[in-house]
């Protein structure tokens, strides 16, 4: 038998690259628990804004991150553009990142009862949070393709929003996520790279599945 509980799939990549869709599908398929770690940074951004705080104030954001728990987000609208912006500001703060690290590692190491492993997606999972993950993916796509996907989602909640605006804010967020000193977005050295620009979600899933199956097959056997 392999030691199933130690299987960790780390998925990193920029916004709207398809990493969240892949993470959910892999988690469902393998019966692993899933954590979208972006929720944690969005959650901190939302809590700071909800208390009329300034996300650029590192002391406040770090305090909020230290007290953070997922149940504080019930009914929070963490998907809007203001929260996304606040999230990418607080995500650049070393104190905020340090405060959220233990929770993510704990989730990865000890998935909730009934699950055989964990899938975490974010920006620094393979590089910082789980450097020893069983499989690491770096999922990307061209900025134009990603902006188009995001626009298709956003135009329902924000009618009139243009694709150029979405592309613009996506590029600004990419620059903040990749240009920061604390855990910048970049592929882990041993990450499997998948460019989803010209692939369907099914194609991305089958490629990733083949890679995960192979890695699991090659894991040392345990008694
Ligand atoms: O994936 P997302 O758009 O929900 O992430 C929100 C912000 O949080 C984004 O600016 C990147 C940041 N983030 C991060 O720095 N590290 C992670 N592991 C996940 C998200």
PDB file of C-alpha atoms and ligand atoms in Angstrom:
ATOM      1  CA  UNK A   1       0.000   0.000   0.000  1.00  0.00           C
ATOM      2  CA  UNK A   2       1.195   3.546  -0.633  1.00  0.00           C
ATOM      3  CA  UNK A   3       0.953   6.030   2.180  1.00  0.00           C
ATOM      4  CA  UNK A   4      -2.066   7.743   0.643  1.00  0.00           C
ATOM      5  CA  UNK A   5      -2.477  10.382   3.342  1.00  0.00           C
ATOM      6  CA  UNK A   6       0.845  11.950   2.412  1.00  0.00           C
ATOM      7  CA  UNK A   7      -0.097  12.675  -1.196  1.00  0.00           C
ATOM      8  CA  UNK A   8      -0.066  16.408  -1.847  1.00  0.00           C
ATOM      9  CA  UNK A   9      -0.774  18.026  -5.213  1.00  0.00           C
ATOM     10  CA  UNK A  10       0.529  21.598  -5.419  1.00  0.00           C
ATOM     11  CA  UNK A  11      -0.862  23.801  -8.192  1.00  0.00           C
ATOM     12  CA  UNK A  12       0.426  27.307  -8.854  1.00  0.00           C
ATOM     13  CA  UNK A  13      -0.185  29.812 -11.590  1.00  0.00           C
ATOM     14  CA  UNK A  14      -1.518  33.275 -12.393  1.00  0.00           C
ATOM     15  CA  UNK A  15      -5.165  34.380 -12.187  1.00  0.00           C
ATOM     16  CA  UNK A  16      -7.590  32.704 -14.606  1.00  0.00           C
ATOM     17  CA  UNK A  17      -4.973  30.220 -15.819  1.00  0.00           C
ATOM     18  CA  UNK A  18      -7.346  27.319 -15.147  1.00  0.00           C
ATOM     19  CA  UNK A  19      -5.588  26.151 -11.973  1.00  0.00           C
ATOM     20  CA  UNK A  20      -8.733  26.335  -9.824  1.00  0.00           C
ATOM     21  CA  UNK A  21     -10.760  24.230 -12.265  1.00  0.00           C
ATOM     22  CA  UNK A  22      -7.965  21.681 -12.469  1.00  0.00           C
ATOM     23  CA  UNK A  23      -7.544  21.601  -8.680  1.00  0.00           C
ATOM     24  CA  UNK A  24     -11.271  20.901  -8.147  1.00  0.00           C
ATOM     25  CA  UNK A  25     -11.350  18.183 -10.776  1.00  0.00           C
ATOM     26  CA  UNK A  26      -8.260  16.414  -9.462  1.00  0.00           C
ATOM     27  CA  UNK A  27      -9.568  16.616  -5.889  1.00  0.00           C
ATOM     28  CA  UNK A  28     -12.892  15.089  -6.954  1.00  0.00           C
ATOM     29  CA  UNK A  29     -11.286  12.399  -9.017  1.00  0.00           C
ATOM     30  CA  UNK A  30      -8.781  11.216  -6.401  1.00  0.00           C
ATOM     31  CA  UNK A  31     -11.035  11.924  -3.420  1.00  0.00           C
ATOM     32  CA  UNK A  32      -8.598  14.469  -2.019  1.00  0.00           C
ATOM     33  CA  UNK A  33      -9.545  17.559  -0.045  1.00  0.00           C
ATOM     34  CA  UNK A  34      -9.063  20.882  -1.822  1.00  0.00           C
ATOM     35  CA  UNK A  35      -7.940  24.274  -0.578  1.00  0.00           C
ATOM     36  CA  UNK A  36      -8.069  27.322  -2.840  1.00  0.00           C
ATOM     37  CA  UNK A  37      -5.477  29.339  -0.933  1.00  0.00           C
ATOM     38  CA  UNK A  38      -6.478  32.553  -2.724  1.00  0.00           C
ATOM     39  CA  UNK A  39      -9.523  32.509  -0.424  1.00  0.00           C
ATOM     40  CA  UNK A  40      -7.251  33.152   2.556  1.00  0.00           C
ATOM     41  CA  UNK A  41      -5.726  36.310   1.038  1.00  0.00           C
ATOM     42  CA  UNK A  42      -9.113  37.433  -0.266  1.00  0.00           C
ATOM     43  CA  UNK A  43     -10.525  36.756   3.194  1.00  0.00           C
ATOM     44  CA  UNK A  44      -7.914  38.928   4.881  1.00  0.00           C
ATOM     45  CA  UNK A  45      -8.482  41.675   2.267  1.00  0.00           C
ATOM     46  CA  UNK A  46     -12.246  41.472   2.779  1.00  0.00           C
ATOM     47  CA  UNK A  47     -12.018  41.573   6.577  1.00  0.00           C
ATOM     48  CA  UNK A  48      -9.744  44.645   6.443  1.00  0.00           C
ATOM     49  CA  UNK A  49     -12.129  46.429   4.054  1.00  0.00           C
ATOM     50  CA  UNK A  50     -15.196  45.367   6.068  1.00  0.00           C
ATOM     51  CA  UNK A  51     -13.683  47.047   9.148  1.00  0.00           C
ATOM     52  CA  UNK A  52     -13.034  50.207   7.108  1.00  0.00           C
ATOM     53  CA  UNK A  53      -9.309  49.524   7.256  1.00  0.00           C
ATOM     54  CA  UNK A  54      -6.688  50.276   4.635  1.00  0.00           C
ATOM     55  CA  UNK A  55      -5.251  47.116   3.024  1.00  0.00           C
ATOM     56  CA  UNK A  56      -1.927  48.949   2.622  1.00  0.00           C
ATOM     57  CA  UNK A  57      -1.584  49.188   6.410  1.00  0.00           C
ATOM     58  CA  UNK A  58       0.651  46.203   7.146  1.00  0.00           C
ATOM     59  CA  UNK A  59       0.093  46.190  10.904  1.00  0.00           C
ATOM     60  CA  UNK A  60      -3.687  45.946  10.532  1.00  0.00           C
ATOM     61  CA  UNK A  61      -3.522  43.336   7.744  1.00  0.00           C
ATOM     62  CA  UNK A  62      -1.074  41.192   9.734  1.00  0.00           C
ATOM     63  CA  UNK A  63      -3.274  41.359  12.848  1.00  0.00           C
ATOM     64  CA  UNK A  64      -6.302  40.314  10.793  1.00  0.00           C
ATOM     65  CA  UNK A  65      -4.306  37.438   9.223  1.00  0.00           C
ATOM     66  CA  UNK A  66      -3.232  36.180  12.673  1.00  0.00           C
ATOM     67  CA  UNK A  67      -6.879  36.038  13.832  1.00  0.00           C
ATOM     68  CA  UNK A  68      -8.114  34.602  10.559  1.00  0.00           C
ATOM     69  CA  UNK A  69     -10.391  31.583  10.306  1.00  0.00           C
ATOM     70  CA  UNK A  70     -12.435  30.409   7.350  1.00  0.00           C
ATOM     71  CA  UNK A  71     -15.740  30.583   9.245  1.00  0.00           C
ATOM     72  CA  UNK A  72     -15.329  34.348   9.568  1.00  0.00           C
ATOM     73  CA  UNK A  73     -16.016  34.531   5.828  1.00  0.00           C
ATOM     74  CA  UNK A  74     -19.558  33.213   5.863  1.00  0.00           C
ATOM     75  CA  UNK A  75     -21.589  35.325   3.446  1.00  0.00           C
ATOM     76  CA  UNK A  76     -18.574  37.453   2.544  1.00  0.00           C
ATOM     77  CA  UNK A  77     -18.462  38.568  -1.079  1.00  0.00           C
ATOM     78  CA  UNK A  78     -14.811  37.799  -1.709  1.00  0.00           C
ATOM     79  CA  UNK A  79     -15.020  37.564  -5.503  1.00  0.00           C
ATOM     80  CA  UNK A  80     -15.410  41.234  -6.406  1.00  0.00           C
ATOM     81  CA  UNK A  81     -12.706  43.460  -7.921  1.00  0.00           C
ATOM     82  CA  UNK A  82     -12.110  45.549  -4.749  1.00  0.00           C
ATOM     83  CA  UNK A  83     -11.438  42.439  -2.711  1.00  0.00           C
ATOM     84  CA  UNK A  84      -9.162  41.024  -5.447  1.00  0.00           C
ATOM     85  CA  UNK A  85      -7.140  44.236  -5.344  1.00  0.00           C
ATOM     86  CA  UNK A  86      -6.986  44.269  -1.530  1.00  0.00           C
ATOM     87  CA  UNK A  87      -5.978  40.580  -1.595  1.00  0.00           C
ATOM     88  CA  UNK A  88      -3.054  41.182  -3.895  1.00  0.00           C
ATOM     89  CA  UNK A  89      -1.880  44.083  -1.700  1.00  0.00           C
ATOM     90  CA  UNK A  90      -2.011  42.125   1.587  1.00  0.00           C
ATOM     91  CA  UNK A  91      -0.521  39.050  -0.142  1.00  0.00           C
ATOM     92  CA  UNK A  92       2.715  40.988  -0.675  1.00  0.00           C
ATOM     93  CA  UNK A  93       3.193  41.448   3.108  1.00  0.00           C
ATOM     94  CA  UNK A  94       5.577  38.963   4.757  1.00  0.00           C
ATOM     95  CA  UNK A  95       3.673  39.161   8.085  1.00  0.00           C
ATOM     96  CA  UNK A  96       0.386  38.218   6.401  1.00  0.00           C
ATOM     97  CA  UNK A  97       1.974  35.328   4.514  1.00  0.00           C
ATOM     98  CA  UNK A  98       3.697  34.014   7.642  1.00  0.00           C
ATOM     99  CA  UNK A  99       0.424  34.142   9.599  1.00  0.00           C
ATOM    100  CA  UNK A 100      -1.367  32.024   6.948  1.00  0.00           C
ATOM    101  CA  UNK A 101       1.403  29.493   6.427  1.00  0.00           C
ATOM    102  CA  UNK A 102       0.710  27.060   9.286  1.00  0.00           C
ATOM    103  CA  UNK A 103      -2.946  26.670   8.376  1.00  0.00           C
ATOM    104  CA  UNK A 104      -2.035  25.766   4.774  1.00  0.00           C
ATOM    105  CA  UNK A 105       0.678  23.291   5.803  1.00  0.00           C
ATOM    106  CA  UNK A 106      -1.601  21.692   8.355  1.00  0.00           C
ATOM    107  CA  UNK A 107      -4.340  21.318   5.742  1.00  0.00           C
ATOM    108  CA  UNK A 108      -1.856  19.717   3.326  1.00  0.00           C
ATOM    109  CA  UNK A 109      -0.413  17.286   5.879  1.00  0.00           C
ATOM    110  CA  UNK A 110      -3.663  16.304   7.589  1.00  0.00           C
ATOM    111  CA  UNK A 111      -6.573  16.507   5.176  1.00  0.00           C
ATOM    112  CA  UNK A 112     -10.008  16.364   6.839  1.00  0.00           C
ATOM    113  CA  UNK A 113     -11.220  12.878   7.806  1.00  0.00           C
ATOM    114  CA  UNK A 114     -12.229  10.693   4.893  1.00  0.00           C
ATOM    115  CA  UNK A 115      -9.850  12.211   2.339  1.00  0.00           C
ATOM    116  CA  UNK A 116      -6.758  10.446   1.003  1.00  0.00           C
ATOM    117  CA  UNK A 117      -4.674  13.479   0.171  1.00  0.00           C
ATOM    118  CA  UNK A 118      -4.829  17.185  -0.496  1.00  0.00           C
ATOM    119  CA  UNK A 119      -4.796  19.518  -3.474  1.00  0.00           C
ATOM    120  CA  UNK A 120      -3.776  23.109  -2.784  1.00  0.00           C
ATOM    121  CA  UNK A 121      -3.808  25.814  -5.427  1.00  0.00           C
ATOM    122  CA  UNK A 122      -2.298  29.273  -5.241  1.00  0.00           C
ATOM    123  CA  UNK A 123       0.883  31.137  -6.111  1.00  0.00           C
ATOM    124  CA  UNK A 124       3.551  29.697  -3.792  1.00  0.00           C
ATOM    125  CA  UNK A 125       2.342  26.196  -2.974  1.00  0.00           C
ATOM    126  CA  UNK A 126       5.150  24.312  -4.737  1.00  0.00           C
ATOM    127  CA  UNK A 127       7.817  26.865  -3.839  1.00  0.00           C
ATOM    128  CA  UNK A 128       7.054  27.748  -0.191  1.00  0.00           C
ATOM    129  CA  UNK A 129       4.007  26.089   1.372  1.00  0.00           C
ATOM    130  CA  UNK A 130       4.636  22.480   0.283  1.00  0.00           C
ATOM    131  CA  UNK A 131       8.124  22.254  -1.219  1.00  0.00           C
ATOM    132  CA  UNK A 132       7.961  18.454  -0.755  1.00  0.00           C
ATOM    133  CA  UNK A 133       4.609  17.992  -2.536  1.00  0.00           C
ATOM    134  CA  UNK A 134       4.172  14.677  -4.371  1.00  0.00           C
ATOM    135  CA  UNK A 135       3.319  16.467  -7.624  1.00  0.00           C
ATOM    136  CA  UNK A 136       3.707  20.127  -8.545  1.00  0.00           C
ATOM    137  CA  UNK A 137       1.990  21.848 -11.436  1.00  0.00           C
ATOM    138  CA  UNK A 138       2.494  25.303 -12.854  1.00  0.00           C
ATOM    139  CA  UNK A 139      -0.563  26.222 -14.888  1.00  0.00           C
ATOM    140  CA  UNK A 140      -0.415  29.200 -17.170  1.00  0.00           C
ATOM    141  CA  UNK A 141      -2.013  30.785 -20.254  1.00  0.00           C
ATOM    142  CA  UNK A 142      -1.449  33.966 -22.232  1.00  0.00           C
ATOM    143  CA  UNK A 143      -2.703  37.181 -20.578  1.00  0.00           C
ATOM    144  CA  UNK A 144      -5.202  37.676 -23.435  1.00  0.00           C
ATOM    145  CA  UNK A 145      -6.722  34.216 -23.048  1.00  0.00           C
ATOM    146  CA  UNK A 146      -6.900  34.633 -19.262  1.00  0.00           C
ATOM    147  CA  UNK A 147      -8.490  38.075 -19.563  1.00  0.00           C
ATOM    148  CA  UNK A 148     -11.073  36.693 -21.995  1.00  0.00           C
ATOM    149  CA  UNK A 149     -11.998  33.900 -19.561  1.00  0.00           C
ATOM    150  CA  UNK A 150     -12.243  36.323 -16.640  1.00  0.00           C
ATOM    151  CA  UNK A 151     -14.329  38.742 -18.742  1.00  0.00           C
ATOM    152  CA  UNK A 152     -16.816  35.967 -19.608  1.00  0.00           C
ATOM    153  CA  UNK A 153     -17.348  35.464 -15.856  1.00  0.00           C
ATOM    154  CA  UNK A 154     -17.335  39.126 -14.858  1.00  0.00           C
ATOM    155  CA  UNK A 155     -19.685  40.479 -17.499  1.00  0.00           C
ATOM    156  CA  UNK A 156     -22.587  38.722 -15.739  1.00  0.00           C
ATOM    157  CA  UNK A 157     -22.013  40.559 -12.456  1.00  0.00           C
ATOM    158  CA  UNK A 158     -20.556  43.754 -14.018  1.00  0.00           C
ATOM    159  CA  UNK A 159     -22.415  44.411 -17.285  1.00  0.00           C
ATOM    160  CA  UNK A 160     -20.546  46.899 -19.474  1.00  0.00           C
ATOM    161  CA  UNK A 161     -17.090  45.902 -18.293  1.00  0.00           C
ATOM    162  CA  UNK A 162     -14.720  45.733 -21.277  1.00  0.00           C
ATOM    163  CA  UNK A 163     -12.202  43.043 -22.057  1.00  0.00           C
ATOM    164  CA  UNK A 164      -9.456  45.705 -22.166  1.00  0.00           C
ATOM    165  CA  UNK A 165     -10.246  46.784 -18.607  1.00  0.00           C
ATOM    166  CA  UNK A 166     -10.096  43.188 -17.441  1.00  0.00           C
ATOM    167  CA  UNK A 167      -6.785  42.628 -19.267  1.00  0.00           C
ATOM    168  CA  UNK A 168      -5.397  45.782 -17.720  1.00  0.00           C
ATOM    169  CA  UNK A 169      -6.235  44.860 -14.142  1.00  0.00           C
ATOM    170  CA  UNK A 170      -5.079  41.269 -14.684  1.00  0.00           C
ATOM    171  CA  UNK A 171      -1.675  42.506 -15.876  1.00  0.00           C
ATOM    172  CA  UNK A 172      -1.393  44.810 -12.857  1.00  0.00           C
ATOM    173  CA  UNK A 173      -2.222  41.921 -10.528  1.00  0.00           C
ATOM    174  CA  UNK A 174       0.258  39.615 -12.331  1.00  0.00           C
ATOM    175  CA  UNK A 175       2.963  42.244 -11.861  1.00  0.00           C
ATOM    176  CA  UNK A 176       2.199  42.557  -8.128  1.00  0.00           C
ATOM    177  CA  UNK A 177       2.067  38.769  -7.605  1.00  0.00           C
ATOM    178  CA  UNK A 178       5.288  38.085  -9.547  1.00  0.00           C
ATOM    179  CA  UNK A 179       7.232  41.219  -8.606  1.00  0.00           C
ATOM    180  CA  UNK A 180       6.876  41.086  -4.820  1.00  0.00           C
ATOM    181  CA  UNK A 181       9.773  40.013  -2.583  1.00  0.00           C
ATOM    182  CA  UNK A 182       7.695  37.705  -0.374  1.00  0.00           C
ATOM    183  CA  UNK A 183       6.993  34.364  -2.092  1.00  0.00           C
ATOM    184  CA  UNK A 184       6.655  35.739  -5.636  1.00  0.00           C
ATOM    185  CA  UNK A 185       4.699  33.780  -8.224  1.00  0.00           C
ATOM    186  CA  UNK A 186       7.091  31.553 -10.148  1.00  0.00           C
ATOM    187  CA  UNK A 187       7.204  27.889 -11.166  1.00  0.00           C
ATOM    188  CA  UNK A 188       8.872  25.534  -8.679  1.00  0.00           C
ATOM    189  CA  UNK A 189      12.019  23.968 -10.155  1.00  0.00           C
ATOM    190  CA  UNK A 190      10.441  20.539 -10.500  1.00  0.00           C
ATOM    191  CA  UNK A 191       6.944  21.700 -11.496  1.00  0.00           C
ATOM    192  CA  UNK A 192       5.086  20.204 -14.462  1.00  0.00           C
ATOM    193  CA  UNK A 193       4.248  23.100 -16.741  1.00  0.00           C
ATOM    194  CA  UNK A 194       0.909  23.176 -18.580  1.00  0.00           C
ATOM    195  CA  UNK A 195      -0.015  26.073 -20.855  1.00  0.00           C
ATOM    196  CA  UNK A 196      -3.804  25.988 -21.085  1.00  0.00           C
ATOM    197  CA  UNK A 197      -4.145  28.732 -23.753  1.00  0.00           C
ATOM    198  CA  UNK A 198      -5.224  26.292 -26.462  1.00  0.00           C
ATOM    199  CA  UNK A 199      -6.540  23.450 -24.300  1.00  0.00           C
ATOM    200  CA  UNK A 200     -10.018  22.599 -23.039  1.00  0.00           C
ATOM    201  CA  UNK A 201     -10.552  21.924 -19.330  1.00  0.00           C
ATOM    202  CA  UNK A 202     -10.932  18.211 -20.188  1.00  0.00           C
ATOM    203  CA  UNK A 203      -7.595  18.165 -21.996  1.00  0.00           C
ATOM    204  CA  UNK A 204      -5.837  19.884 -19.097  1.00  0.00           C
ATOM    205  CA  UNK A 205      -7.387  17.399 -16.679  1.00  0.00           C
ATOM    206  CA  UNK A 206      -6.328  14.326 -18.705  1.00  0.00           C
ATOM    207  CA  UNK A 207      -2.763  15.579 -19.009  1.00  0.00           C
ATOM    208  CA  UNK A 208      -2.546  16.312 -15.313  1.00  0.00           C
ATOM    209  CA  UNK A 209      -4.150  12.989 -14.410  1.00  0.00           C
ATOM    210  CA  UNK A 210      -1.600  11.042 -16.416  1.00  0.00           C
ATOM    211  CA  UNK A 211       1.190  12.851 -14.562  1.00  0.00           C
ATOM    212  CA  UNK A 212      -0.382  12.297 -11.122  1.00  0.00           C
ATOM    213  CA  UNK A 213      -1.035   8.598 -11.848  1.00  0.00           C
ATOM    214  CA  UNK A 214       2.577   8.157 -12.854  1.00  0.00           C
ATOM    215  CA  UNK A 215       3.870   9.875  -9.701  1.00  0.00           C
ATOM    216  CA  UNK A 216       1.578   7.825  -7.470  1.00  0.00           C
ATOM    217  CA  UNK A 217       2.685   4.619  -9.183  1.00  0.00           C
ATOM    218  CA  UNK A 218       6.306   5.485  -8.495  1.00  0.00           C
ATOM    219  CA  UNK A 219       5.825   6.283  -4.811  1.00  0.00           C
ATOM    220  CA  UNK A 220       7.739   3.976  -2.450  1.00  0.00           C
ATOM    221  CA  UNK A 221       5.457   1.155  -1.272  1.00  0.00           C
ATOM    222  CA  UNK A 222       4.600   0.958   2.440  1.00  0.00           C
ATOM    223  CA  UNK A 223       3.643  -2.109   4.468  1.00  0.00           C
TER     224      UNK A 223
HETATM  225  O1  LIG B   1      -6.149  33.199  -6.832  1.00  0.00           O
HETATM  226  P1  LIG B   1      -6.838  34.443  -6.335  1.00  0.00           P
HETATM  227  O2  LIG B   1      -7.088  35.457  -7.412  1.00  0.00           O
HETATM  228  O3  LIG B   1      -8.081  34.155  -5.547  1.00  0.00           O
HETATM  229  O4  LIG B   1      -5.805  35.091  -5.285  1.00  0.00           O
HETATM  230  C1  LIG B   1      -6.064  36.323  -4.647  1.00  0.00           C
HETATM  231  C2  LIG B   1      -4.738  37.024  -4.380  1.00  0.00           C
HETATM  232  O5  LIG B   1      -4.003  36.306  -3.398  1.00  0.00           O
HETATM  233  C3  LIG B   1      -3.839  37.166  -5.602  1.00  0.00           C
HETATM  234  O6  LIG B   1      -3.384  38.487  -5.747  1.00  0.00           O
HETATM  235  C4  LIG B   1      -2.669  36.278  -5.323  1.00  0.00           C
HETATM  236  C5  LIG B   1      -2.681  36.067  -3.837  1.00  0.00           C
HETATM  237  N1  LIG B   1      -2.280  34.709  -3.491  1.00  0.00           N
HETATM  238  C6  LIG B   1      -0.999  34.521  -3.066  1.00  0.00           C
HETATM  239  O7  LIG B   1      -0.217  35.470  -3.014  1.00  0.00           O
HETATM  240  N2  LIG B   1      -0.586  33.273  -2.684  1.00  0.00           N
HETATM  241  C7  LIG B   1      -1.420  32.232  -2.762  1.00  0.00           C
HETATM  242  N3  LIG B   1      -0.980  31.018  -2.377  1.00  0.00           N
HETATM  243  C8  LIG B   1      -2.745  32.405  -3.238  1.00  0.00           C
HETATM  244  C9  LIG B   1      -3.143  33.664  -3.608  1.00  0.00           C
END
